[in-house]
GROMACS .gro file of C-alpha atoms in nm:
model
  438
    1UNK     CA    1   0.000   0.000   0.000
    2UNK     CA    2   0.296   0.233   0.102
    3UNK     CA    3   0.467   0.127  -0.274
    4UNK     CA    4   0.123   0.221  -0.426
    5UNK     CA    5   0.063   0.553  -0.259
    6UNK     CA    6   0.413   0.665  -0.367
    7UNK     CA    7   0.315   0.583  -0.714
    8UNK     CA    8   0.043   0.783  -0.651
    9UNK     CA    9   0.201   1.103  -0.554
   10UNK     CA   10   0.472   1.065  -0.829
   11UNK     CA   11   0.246   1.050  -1.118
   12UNK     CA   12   0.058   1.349  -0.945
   13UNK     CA   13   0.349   1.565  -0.984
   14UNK     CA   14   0.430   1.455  -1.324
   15UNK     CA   15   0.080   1.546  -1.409
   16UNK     CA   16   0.158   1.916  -1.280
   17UNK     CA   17   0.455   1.916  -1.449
   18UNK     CA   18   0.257   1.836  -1.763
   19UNK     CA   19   0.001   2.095  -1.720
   20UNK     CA   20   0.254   2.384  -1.734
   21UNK     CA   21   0.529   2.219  -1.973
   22UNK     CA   22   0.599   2.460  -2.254
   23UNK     CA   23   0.522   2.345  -2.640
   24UNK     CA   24   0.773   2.433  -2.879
   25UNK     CA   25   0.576   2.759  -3.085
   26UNK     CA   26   0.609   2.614  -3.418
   27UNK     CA   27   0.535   2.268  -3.344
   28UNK     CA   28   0.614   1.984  -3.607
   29UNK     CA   29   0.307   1.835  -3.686
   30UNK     CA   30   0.336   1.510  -3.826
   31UNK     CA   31   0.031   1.329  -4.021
   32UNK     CA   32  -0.074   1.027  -4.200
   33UNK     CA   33  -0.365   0.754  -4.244
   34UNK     CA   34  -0.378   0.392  -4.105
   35UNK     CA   35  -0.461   0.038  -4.309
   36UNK     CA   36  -0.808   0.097  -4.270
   37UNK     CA   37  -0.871   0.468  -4.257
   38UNK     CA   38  -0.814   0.610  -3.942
   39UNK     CA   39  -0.661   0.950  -3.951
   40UNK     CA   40  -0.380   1.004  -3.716
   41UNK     CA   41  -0.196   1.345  -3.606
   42UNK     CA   42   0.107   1.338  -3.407
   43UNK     CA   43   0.340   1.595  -3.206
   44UNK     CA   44   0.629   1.488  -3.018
   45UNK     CA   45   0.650   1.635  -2.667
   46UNK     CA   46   0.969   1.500  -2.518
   47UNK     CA   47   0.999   1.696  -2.211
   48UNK     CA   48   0.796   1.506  -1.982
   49UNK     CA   49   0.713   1.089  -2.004
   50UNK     CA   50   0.392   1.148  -2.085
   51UNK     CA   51   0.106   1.073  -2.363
   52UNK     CA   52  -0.219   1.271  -2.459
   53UNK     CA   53  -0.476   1.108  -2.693
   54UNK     CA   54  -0.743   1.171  -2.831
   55UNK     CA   55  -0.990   0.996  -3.128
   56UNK     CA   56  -1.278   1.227  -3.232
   57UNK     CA   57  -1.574   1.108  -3.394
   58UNK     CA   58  -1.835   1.239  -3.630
   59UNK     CA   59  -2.081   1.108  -3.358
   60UNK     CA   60  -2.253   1.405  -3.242
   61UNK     CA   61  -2.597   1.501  -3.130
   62UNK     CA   62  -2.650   1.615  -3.524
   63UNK     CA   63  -2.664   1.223  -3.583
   64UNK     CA   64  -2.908   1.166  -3.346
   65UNK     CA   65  -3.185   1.121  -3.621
   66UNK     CA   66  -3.516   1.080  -3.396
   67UNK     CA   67  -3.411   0.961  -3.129
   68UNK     CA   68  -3.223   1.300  -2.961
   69UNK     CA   69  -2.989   1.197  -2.702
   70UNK     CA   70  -2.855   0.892  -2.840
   71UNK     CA   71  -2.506   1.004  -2.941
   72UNK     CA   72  -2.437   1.155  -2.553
   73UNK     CA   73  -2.593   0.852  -2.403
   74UNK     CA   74  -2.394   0.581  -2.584
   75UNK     CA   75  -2.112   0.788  -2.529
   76UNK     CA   76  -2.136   0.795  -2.182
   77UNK     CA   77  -2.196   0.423  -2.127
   78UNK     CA   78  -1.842   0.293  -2.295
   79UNK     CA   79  -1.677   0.281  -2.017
   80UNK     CA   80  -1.948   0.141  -1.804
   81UNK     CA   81  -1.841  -0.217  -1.938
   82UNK     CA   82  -1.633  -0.348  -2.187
   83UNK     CA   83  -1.469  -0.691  -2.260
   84UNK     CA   84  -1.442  -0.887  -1.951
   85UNK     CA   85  -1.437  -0.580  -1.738
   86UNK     CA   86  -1.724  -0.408  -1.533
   87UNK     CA   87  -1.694  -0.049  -1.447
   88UNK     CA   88  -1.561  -0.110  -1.151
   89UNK     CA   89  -1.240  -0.287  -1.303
   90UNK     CA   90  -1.206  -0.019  -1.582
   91UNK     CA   91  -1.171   0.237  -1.356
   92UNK     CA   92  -0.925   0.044  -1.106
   93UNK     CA   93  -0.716  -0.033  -1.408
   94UNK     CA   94  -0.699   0.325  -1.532
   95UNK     CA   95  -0.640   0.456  -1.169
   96UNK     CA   96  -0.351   0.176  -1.084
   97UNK     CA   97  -0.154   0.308  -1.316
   98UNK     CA   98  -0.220   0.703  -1.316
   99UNK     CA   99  -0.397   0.713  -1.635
  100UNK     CA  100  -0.661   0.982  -1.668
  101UNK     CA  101  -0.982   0.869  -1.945
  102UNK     CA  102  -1.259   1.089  -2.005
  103UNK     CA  103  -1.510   1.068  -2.305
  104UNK     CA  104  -1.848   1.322  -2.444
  105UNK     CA  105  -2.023   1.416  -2.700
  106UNK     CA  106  -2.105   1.770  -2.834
  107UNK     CA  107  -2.347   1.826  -3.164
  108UNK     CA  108  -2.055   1.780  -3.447
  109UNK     CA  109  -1.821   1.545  -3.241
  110UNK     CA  110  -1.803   1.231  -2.996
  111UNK     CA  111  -1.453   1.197  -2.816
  112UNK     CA  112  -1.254   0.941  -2.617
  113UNK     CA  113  -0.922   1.085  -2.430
  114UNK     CA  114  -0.644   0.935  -2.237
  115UNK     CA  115  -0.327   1.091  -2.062
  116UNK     CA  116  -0.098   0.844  -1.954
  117UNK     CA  117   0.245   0.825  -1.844
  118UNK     CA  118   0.497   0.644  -2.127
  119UNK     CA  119   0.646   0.432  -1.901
  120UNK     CA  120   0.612   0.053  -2.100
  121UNK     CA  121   0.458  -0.132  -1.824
  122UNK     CA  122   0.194   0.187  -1.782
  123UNK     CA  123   0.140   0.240  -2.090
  124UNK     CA  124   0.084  -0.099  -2.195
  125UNK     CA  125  -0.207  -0.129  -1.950
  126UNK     CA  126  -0.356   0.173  -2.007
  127UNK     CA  127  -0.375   0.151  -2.377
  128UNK     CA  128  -0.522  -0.252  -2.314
  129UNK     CA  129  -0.755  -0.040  -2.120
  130UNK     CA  130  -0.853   0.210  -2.339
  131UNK     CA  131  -0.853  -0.003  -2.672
  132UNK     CA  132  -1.133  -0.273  -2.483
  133UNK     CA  133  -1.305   0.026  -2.375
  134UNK     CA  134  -1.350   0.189  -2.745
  135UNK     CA  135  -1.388  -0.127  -2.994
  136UNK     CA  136  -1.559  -0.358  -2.726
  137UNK     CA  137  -1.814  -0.181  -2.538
  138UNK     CA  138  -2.091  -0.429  -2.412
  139UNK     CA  139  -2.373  -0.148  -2.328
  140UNK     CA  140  -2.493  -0.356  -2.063
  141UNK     CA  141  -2.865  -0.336  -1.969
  142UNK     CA  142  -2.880  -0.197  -1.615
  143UNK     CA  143  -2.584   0.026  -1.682
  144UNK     CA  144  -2.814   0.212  -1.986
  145UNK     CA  145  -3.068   0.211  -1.743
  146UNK     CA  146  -2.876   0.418  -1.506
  147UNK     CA  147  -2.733   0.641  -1.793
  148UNK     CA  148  -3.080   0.662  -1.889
  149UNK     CA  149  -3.204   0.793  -1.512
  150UNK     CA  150  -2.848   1.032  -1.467
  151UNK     CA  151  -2.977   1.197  -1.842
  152UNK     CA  152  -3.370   1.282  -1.713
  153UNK     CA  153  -3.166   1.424  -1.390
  154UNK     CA  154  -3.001   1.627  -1.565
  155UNK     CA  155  -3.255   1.774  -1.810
  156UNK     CA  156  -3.444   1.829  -1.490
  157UNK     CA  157  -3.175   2.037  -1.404
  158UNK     CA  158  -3.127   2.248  -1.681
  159UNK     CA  159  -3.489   2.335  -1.668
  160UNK     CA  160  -3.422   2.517  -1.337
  161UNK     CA  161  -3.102   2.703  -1.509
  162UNK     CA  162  -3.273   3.044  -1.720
  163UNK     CA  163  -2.944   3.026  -1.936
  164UNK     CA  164  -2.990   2.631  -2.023
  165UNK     CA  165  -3.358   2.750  -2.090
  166UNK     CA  166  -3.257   3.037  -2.315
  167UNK     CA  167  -2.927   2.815  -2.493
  168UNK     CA  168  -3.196   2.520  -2.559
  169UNK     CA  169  -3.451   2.783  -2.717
  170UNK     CA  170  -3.250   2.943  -2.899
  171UNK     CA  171  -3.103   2.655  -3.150
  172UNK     CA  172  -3.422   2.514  -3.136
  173UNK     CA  173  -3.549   2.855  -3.272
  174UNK     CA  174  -3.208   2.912  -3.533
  175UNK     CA  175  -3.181   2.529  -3.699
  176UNK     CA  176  -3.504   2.458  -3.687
  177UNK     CA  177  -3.552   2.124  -3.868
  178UNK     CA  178  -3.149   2.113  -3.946
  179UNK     CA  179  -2.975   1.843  -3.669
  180UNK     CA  180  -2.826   2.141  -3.506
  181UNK     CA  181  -3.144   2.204  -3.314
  182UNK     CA  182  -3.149   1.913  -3.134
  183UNK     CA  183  -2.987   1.953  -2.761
  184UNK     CA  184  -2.740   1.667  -2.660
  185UNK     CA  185  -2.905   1.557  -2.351
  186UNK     CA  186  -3.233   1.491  -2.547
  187UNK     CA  187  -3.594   1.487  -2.421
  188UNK     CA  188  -3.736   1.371  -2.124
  189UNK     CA  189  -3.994   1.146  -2.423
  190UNK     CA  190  -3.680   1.042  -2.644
  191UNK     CA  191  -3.463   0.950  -2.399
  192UNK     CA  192  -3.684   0.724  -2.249
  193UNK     CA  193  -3.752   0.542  -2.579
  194UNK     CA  194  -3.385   0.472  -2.631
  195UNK     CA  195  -3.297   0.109  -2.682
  196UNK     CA  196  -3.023  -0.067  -2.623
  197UNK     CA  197  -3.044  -0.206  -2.996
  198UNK     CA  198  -3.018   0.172  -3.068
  199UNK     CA  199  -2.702   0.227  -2.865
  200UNK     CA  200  -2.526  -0.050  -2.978
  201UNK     CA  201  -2.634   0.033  -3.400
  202UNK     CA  202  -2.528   0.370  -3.304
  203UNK     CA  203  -2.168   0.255  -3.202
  204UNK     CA  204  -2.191   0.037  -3.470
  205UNK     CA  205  -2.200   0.292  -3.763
  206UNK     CA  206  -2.035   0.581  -3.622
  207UNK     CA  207  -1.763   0.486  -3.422
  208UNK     CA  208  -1.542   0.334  -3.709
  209UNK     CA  209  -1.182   0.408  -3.842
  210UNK     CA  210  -1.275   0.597  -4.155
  211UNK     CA  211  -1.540   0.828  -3.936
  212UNK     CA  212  -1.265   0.860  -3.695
  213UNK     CA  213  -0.951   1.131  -3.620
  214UNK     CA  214  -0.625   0.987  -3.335
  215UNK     CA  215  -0.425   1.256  -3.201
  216UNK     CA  216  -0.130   1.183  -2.988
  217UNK     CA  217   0.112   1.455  -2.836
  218UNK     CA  218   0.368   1.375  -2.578
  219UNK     CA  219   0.688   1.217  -2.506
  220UNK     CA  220   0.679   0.917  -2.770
  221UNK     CA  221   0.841   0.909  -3.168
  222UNK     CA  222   0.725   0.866  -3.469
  223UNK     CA  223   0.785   0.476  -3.455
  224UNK     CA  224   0.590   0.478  -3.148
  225UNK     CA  225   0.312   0.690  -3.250
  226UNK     CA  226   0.244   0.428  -3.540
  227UNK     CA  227   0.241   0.150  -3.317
  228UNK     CA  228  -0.024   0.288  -3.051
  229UNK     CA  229  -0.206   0.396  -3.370
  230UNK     CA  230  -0.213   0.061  -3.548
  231UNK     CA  231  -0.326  -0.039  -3.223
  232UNK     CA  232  -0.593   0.202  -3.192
  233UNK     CA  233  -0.708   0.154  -3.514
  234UNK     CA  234  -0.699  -0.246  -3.532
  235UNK     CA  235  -0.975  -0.207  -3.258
  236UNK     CA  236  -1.215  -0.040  -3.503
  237UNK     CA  237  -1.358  -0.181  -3.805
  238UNK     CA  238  -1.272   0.000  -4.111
  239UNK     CA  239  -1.691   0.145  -4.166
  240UNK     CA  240  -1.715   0.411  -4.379
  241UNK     CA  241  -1.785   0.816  -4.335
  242UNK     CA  242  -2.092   0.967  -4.160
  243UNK     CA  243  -2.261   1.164  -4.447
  244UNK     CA  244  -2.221   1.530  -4.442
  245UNK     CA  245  -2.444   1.731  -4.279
  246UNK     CA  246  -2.723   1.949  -4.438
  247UNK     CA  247  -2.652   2.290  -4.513
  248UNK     CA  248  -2.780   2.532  -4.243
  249UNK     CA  249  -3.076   2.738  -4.406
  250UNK     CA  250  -3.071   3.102  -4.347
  251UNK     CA  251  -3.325   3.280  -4.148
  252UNK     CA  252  -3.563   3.485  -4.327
  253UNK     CA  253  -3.714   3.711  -4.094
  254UNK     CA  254  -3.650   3.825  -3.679
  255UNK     CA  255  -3.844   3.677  -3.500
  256UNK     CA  256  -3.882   3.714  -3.068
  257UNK     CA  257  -3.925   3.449  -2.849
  258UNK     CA  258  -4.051   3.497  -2.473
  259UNK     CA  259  -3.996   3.239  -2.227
  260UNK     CA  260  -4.173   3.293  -1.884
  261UNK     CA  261  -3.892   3.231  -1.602
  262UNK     CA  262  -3.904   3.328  -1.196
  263UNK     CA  263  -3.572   3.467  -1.188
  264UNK     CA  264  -3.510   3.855  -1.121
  265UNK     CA  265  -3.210   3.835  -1.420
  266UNK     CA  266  -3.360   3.786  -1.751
  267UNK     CA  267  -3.123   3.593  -2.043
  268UNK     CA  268  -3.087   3.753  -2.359
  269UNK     CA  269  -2.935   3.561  -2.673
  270UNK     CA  270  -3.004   3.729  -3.042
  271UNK     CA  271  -2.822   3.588  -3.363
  272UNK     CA  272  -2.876   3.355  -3.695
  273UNK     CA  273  -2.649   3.117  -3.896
  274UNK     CA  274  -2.269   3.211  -3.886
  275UNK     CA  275  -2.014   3.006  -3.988
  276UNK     CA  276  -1.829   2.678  -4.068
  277UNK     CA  277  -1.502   2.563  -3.955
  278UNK     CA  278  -1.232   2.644  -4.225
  279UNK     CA  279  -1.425   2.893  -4.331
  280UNK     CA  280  -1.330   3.174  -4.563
  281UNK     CA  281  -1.463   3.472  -4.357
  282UNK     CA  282  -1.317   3.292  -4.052
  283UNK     CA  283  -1.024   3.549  -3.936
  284UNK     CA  284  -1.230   3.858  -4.024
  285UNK     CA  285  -1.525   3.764  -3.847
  286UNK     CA  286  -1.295   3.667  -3.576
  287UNK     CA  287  -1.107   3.968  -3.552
  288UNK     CA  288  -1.405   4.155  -3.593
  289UNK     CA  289  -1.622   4.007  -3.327
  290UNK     CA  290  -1.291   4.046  -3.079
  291UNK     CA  291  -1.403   4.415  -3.132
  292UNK     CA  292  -1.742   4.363  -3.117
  293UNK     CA  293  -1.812   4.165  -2.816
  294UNK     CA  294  -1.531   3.870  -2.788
  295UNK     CA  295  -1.257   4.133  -2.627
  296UNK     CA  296  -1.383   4.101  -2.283
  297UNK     CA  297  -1.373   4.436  -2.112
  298UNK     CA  298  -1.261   4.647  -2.414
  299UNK     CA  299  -1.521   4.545  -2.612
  300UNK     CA  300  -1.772   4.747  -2.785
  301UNK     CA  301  -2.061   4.575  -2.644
  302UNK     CA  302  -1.933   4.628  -2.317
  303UNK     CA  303  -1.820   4.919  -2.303
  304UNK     CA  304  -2.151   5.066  -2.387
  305UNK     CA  305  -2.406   4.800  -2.234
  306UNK     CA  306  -2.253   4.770  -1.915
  307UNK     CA  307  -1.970   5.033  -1.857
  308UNK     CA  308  -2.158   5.394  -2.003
  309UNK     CA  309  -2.539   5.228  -1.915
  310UNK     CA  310  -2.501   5.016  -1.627
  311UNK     CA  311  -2.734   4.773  -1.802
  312UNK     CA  312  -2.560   4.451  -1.763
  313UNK     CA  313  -2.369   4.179  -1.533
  314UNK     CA  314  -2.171   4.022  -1.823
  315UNK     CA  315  -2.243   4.083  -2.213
  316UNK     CA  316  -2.049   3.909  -2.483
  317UNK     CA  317  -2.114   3.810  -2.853
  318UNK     CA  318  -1.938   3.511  -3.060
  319UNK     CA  319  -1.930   3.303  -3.354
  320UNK     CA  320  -1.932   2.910  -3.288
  321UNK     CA  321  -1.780   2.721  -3.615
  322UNK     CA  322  -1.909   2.399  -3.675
  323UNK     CA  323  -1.910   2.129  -3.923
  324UNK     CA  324  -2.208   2.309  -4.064
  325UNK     CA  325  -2.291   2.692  -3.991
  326UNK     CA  326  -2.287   2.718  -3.675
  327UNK     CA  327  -2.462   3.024  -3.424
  328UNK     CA  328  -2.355   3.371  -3.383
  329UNK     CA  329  -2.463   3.472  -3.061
  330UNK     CA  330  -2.497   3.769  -2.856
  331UNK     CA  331  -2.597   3.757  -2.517
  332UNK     CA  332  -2.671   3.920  -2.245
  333UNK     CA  333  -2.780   3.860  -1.852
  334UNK     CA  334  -2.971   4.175  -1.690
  335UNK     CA  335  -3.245   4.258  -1.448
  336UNK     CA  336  -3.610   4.150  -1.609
  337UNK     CA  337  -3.693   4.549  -1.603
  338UNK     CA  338  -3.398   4.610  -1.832
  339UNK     CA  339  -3.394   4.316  -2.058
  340UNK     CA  340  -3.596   4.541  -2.385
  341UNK     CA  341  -3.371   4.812  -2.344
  342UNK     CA  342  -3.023   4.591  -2.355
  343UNK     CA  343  -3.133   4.380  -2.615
  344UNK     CA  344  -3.241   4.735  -2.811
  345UNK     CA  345  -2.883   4.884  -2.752
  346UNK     CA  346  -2.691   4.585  -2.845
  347UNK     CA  347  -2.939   4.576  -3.158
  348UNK     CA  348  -2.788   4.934  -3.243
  349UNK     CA  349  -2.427   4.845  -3.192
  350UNK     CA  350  -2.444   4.557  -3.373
  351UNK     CA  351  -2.602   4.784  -3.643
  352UNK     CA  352  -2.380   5.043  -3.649
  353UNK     CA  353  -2.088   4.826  -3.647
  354UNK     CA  354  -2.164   4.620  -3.938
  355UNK     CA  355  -2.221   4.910  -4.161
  356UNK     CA  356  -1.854   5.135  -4.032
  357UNK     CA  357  -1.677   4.824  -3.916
  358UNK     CA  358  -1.371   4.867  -3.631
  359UNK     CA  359  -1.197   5.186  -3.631
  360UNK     CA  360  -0.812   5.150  -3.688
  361UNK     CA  361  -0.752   5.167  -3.285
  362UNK     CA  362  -0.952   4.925  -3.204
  363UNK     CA  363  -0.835   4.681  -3.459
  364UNK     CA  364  -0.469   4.724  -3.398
  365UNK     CA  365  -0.586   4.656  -3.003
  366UNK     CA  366  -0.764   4.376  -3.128
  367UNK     CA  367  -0.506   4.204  -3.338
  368UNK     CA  368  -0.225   4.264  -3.027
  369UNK     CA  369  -0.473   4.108  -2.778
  370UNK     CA  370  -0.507   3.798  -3.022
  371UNK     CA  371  -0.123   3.715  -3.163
  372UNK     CA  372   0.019   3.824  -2.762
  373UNK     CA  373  -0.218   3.552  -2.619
  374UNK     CA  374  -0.129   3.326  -2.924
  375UNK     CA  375   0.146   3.091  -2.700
  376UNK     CA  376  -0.128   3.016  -2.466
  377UNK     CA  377  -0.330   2.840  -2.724
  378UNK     CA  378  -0.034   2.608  -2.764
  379UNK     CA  379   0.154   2.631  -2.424
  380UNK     CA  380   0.050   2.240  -2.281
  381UNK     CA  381   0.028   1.928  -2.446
  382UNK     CA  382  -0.362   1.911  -2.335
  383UNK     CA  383  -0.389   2.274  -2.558
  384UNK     CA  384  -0.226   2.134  -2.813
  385UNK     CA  385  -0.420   1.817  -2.823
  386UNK     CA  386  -0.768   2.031  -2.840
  387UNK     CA  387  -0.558   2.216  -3.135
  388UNK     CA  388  -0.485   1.913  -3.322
  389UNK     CA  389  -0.802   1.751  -3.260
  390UNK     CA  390  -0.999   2.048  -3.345
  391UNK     CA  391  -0.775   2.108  -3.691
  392UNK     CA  392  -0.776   1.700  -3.802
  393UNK     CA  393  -1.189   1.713  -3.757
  394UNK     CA  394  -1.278   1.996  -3.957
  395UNK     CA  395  -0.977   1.936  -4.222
  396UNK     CA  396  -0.794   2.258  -4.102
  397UNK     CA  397  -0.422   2.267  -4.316
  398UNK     CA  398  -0.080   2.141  -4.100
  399UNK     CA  399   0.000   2.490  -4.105
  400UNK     CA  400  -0.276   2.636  -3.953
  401UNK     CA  401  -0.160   2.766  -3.604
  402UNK     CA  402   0.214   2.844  -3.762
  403UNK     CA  403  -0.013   3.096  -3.965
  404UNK     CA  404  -0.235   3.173  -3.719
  405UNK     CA  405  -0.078   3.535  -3.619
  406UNK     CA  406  -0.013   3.616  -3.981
  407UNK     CA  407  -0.399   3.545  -4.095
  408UNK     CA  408  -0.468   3.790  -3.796
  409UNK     CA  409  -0.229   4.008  -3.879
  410UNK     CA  410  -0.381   4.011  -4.235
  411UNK     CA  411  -0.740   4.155  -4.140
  412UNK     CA  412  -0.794   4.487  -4.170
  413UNK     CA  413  -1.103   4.724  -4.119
  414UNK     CA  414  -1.204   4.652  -4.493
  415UNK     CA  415  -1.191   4.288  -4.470
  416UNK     CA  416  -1.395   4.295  -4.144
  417UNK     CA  417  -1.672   4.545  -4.240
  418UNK     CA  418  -1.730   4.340  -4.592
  419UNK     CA  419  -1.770   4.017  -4.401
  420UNK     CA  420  -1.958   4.125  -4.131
  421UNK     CA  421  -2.209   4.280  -4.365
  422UNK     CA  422  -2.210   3.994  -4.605
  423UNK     CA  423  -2.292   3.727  -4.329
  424UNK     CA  424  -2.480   3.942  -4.070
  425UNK     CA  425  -2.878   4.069  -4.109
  426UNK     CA  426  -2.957   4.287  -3.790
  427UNK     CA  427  -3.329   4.252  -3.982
  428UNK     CA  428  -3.343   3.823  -3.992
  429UNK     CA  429  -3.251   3.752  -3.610
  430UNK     CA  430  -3.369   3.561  -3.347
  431UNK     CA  431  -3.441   3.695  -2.983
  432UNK     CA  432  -3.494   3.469  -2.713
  433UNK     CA  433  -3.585   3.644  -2.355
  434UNK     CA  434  -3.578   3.437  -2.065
  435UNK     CA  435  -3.701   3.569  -1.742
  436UNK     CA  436  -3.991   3.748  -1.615
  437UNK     CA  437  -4.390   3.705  -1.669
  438UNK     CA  438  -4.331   3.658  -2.020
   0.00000   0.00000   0.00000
């Protein structure tokens, strides 16, 4: 026990140590495909003996179909028994030899991560480990059952929360009939007609090599890396692509949405359609929303909602990139009283903005914010891992954070205005206002 504990605390450090160990800023990103599909991105990280991994799935909510809430409910139950082991023994196996595994599932993506220590004996268990865990998952009965019970709790929950209320209503109100709409918990109804014979098709068809991105960043080499990869991938079966999704139909009118709440803060979220991953507009709507409403304190938005009018607790806007066009979002939390006259202000700005764009101050503050806080994006091997996972998903280019500064660098006030008012209209928006009487 005294041996074990020891362990304990030394693979605690190391996992500090790991947190805060730099990334070289031009990392060599290394890339290729296995025998049967599986697309694998790699980054050597020799300064500590430890792994990251990652395989990402197009698994989403968006491939729900009708039954919303499959994809985070199938996810969820992989580890709860797989191969010979119970939960029980999947966790004690991970834990006995400081591996860390986490899995969810978001509406583009499904994901399965491990960090583990590259020491052979380690590493050999936890990658036994995680290997059963993805390519033999037995979805047994009483464990969806429970999944099934810890999913209604939680929709319960984010009933009470005004901002899960107001998040849920508004893609509901933007995608209407596109997958995007549905939420990944589900409903209370479809989440109580899941079958297991659903869960296990569902793993079936969408967790397969050729649906499927590995990334692996830590202290290992290339020979390694192919190894743990044909490893990885032997576990799948080869399956084929999830179809693309359907393109995201614009909105073609504003339209207000009131949601009754008892809360004494209303939530405010207006927007439509924005943009894909890999997009074209990408860095000038970017840039330009880092002026708008992503710049935290020096922001537009908050600068005049909540530091000239006193209006607002927090107000921010963004665009989320997705597979398909994904939100942009503005938001706002205020007192009930207050909600029509934030959401008319912000309205204004957002008007005003998209017709004179940034003015050259703001901009130049804007692109200096971005590039300075650049190294964080890529300062731990976790960071890095999101970044390669993110870029091998969507198909971004090997090159895309060493360009990232210059692509910032390359937006001006031009760029920005043209984009914002070629894929912004202040008059085809949705407003969703939660809080109040209604």
């Amino acid at each position: 026990m005294k041996q074990l504990g020891s362990m304990r605390i030394l693979i605690g450090i190391l996992l500090v140590l790991l947190l805060i160990a730099p990334v070289h800023a031009n990392p060599a990103i290394e890339h290729w495909e296995t025998d049967n599909g599986l697309k694998v991105y790699f980054m050597p990280a020799p300064a500590l003996p430890m792994l990251d991994l990652r395989v990402v799935f197009r698994a989403g909510s968006a491939r729900d179909g009708d039954a919303p809430g499959l994809a985070r409910l199938t996810n969820g139950l992989l580890n709860t028994g797989a191969g010979d082991w119970d939960a029980d023994t999947i966790a004690e196996r991970f834990e006995s030899v400081g591996a860390q595994f986490g899995s969810d599932a978001l509406r583009d993506m499904a994901h399965l991560s491990l960090r583990t220590l590259t020491e052979a004996d380690w590493l050999e268990t936890a990658l036994d480990t995680f290997t059963t865990v993805l390519g033999d998952p037995r979805f047994p009965e009483r464990d969806l059952e429970r999944g099934r019970r810890q999913t209604l709790v939680a929709l319960d929950a984010e009933a009470q929360r005004p901002g899960s209320v107001a998040q849920r209503t508004f893609f509901e109100a933007v995608f209407g009939d596109h997958p995007y709409a549905n939420v990944p918990l589900g409903t209370e109804a479809s989440v109580r007609a899941i079958t297991r014979e659903q869960v296990v098709g569902f793993h079936r068809e969408f967790y397969v090599a050729r649906n499927g991105v590995l990334v692996l960043v830590g202290g290992i080499d290339r020979a390694q890396a192919e190894a743990i990869a044909g490893r990885i991938s032997a576990a799948l079966p080869e399956g084929r692509a999830a179809a693309p999704l359907p393109e995201v139909p614009p909105l073609t009118e504003s339209r207000t949405i009131r949601v009754p709440f008892p809360s004494a803060q209303a939530h405010v979220l207006i927007g439509q359609p924005g943009m894909r991953r890999g997009d074209e507009d990408y860095f000038p709507l970017f840039v330009g929303n880092h002026v708008l409403g992503g710049g935290g304190f020096t922001s537009r938005l908050f600068e005049e909602v909540r530091g000239r009018r006193g209006l607002a607790y927090s107000v921010y806007s963004y665009f989320m990139p997705m597979e398909a066009d994904g939100p942009f979002i503005m938001g706002v939390q205020t007192q009930v009283a207050q909600a029509d006259e934030a959401r008319q202000v912000m309205q204004e700005i957002l008007a005003e903005y998209r017709e004179k764009g940034p003015s050259s101050t703001e901009l130049r503050a804007s692109r200096l914010n971005i590039t300075g806080g650049f190294p964080l994006r890529i300062a731990s091997n976790s960071s890095m891992m999101d970044n390669l996972a993110m870029m091998g998903f969507y198909g971004l280019p090997l090159d895309y954070l060493e360009r990232f500064n210059e692509r910032v660098e390359s937006v001006n006030e031009r760029t920005i205005r043209d984009a914002f008012q070629r894929r912004l209209d202040p008059e085809r928006m949705v407003t969703v206002i939660v809080g109040g009487e209604g």
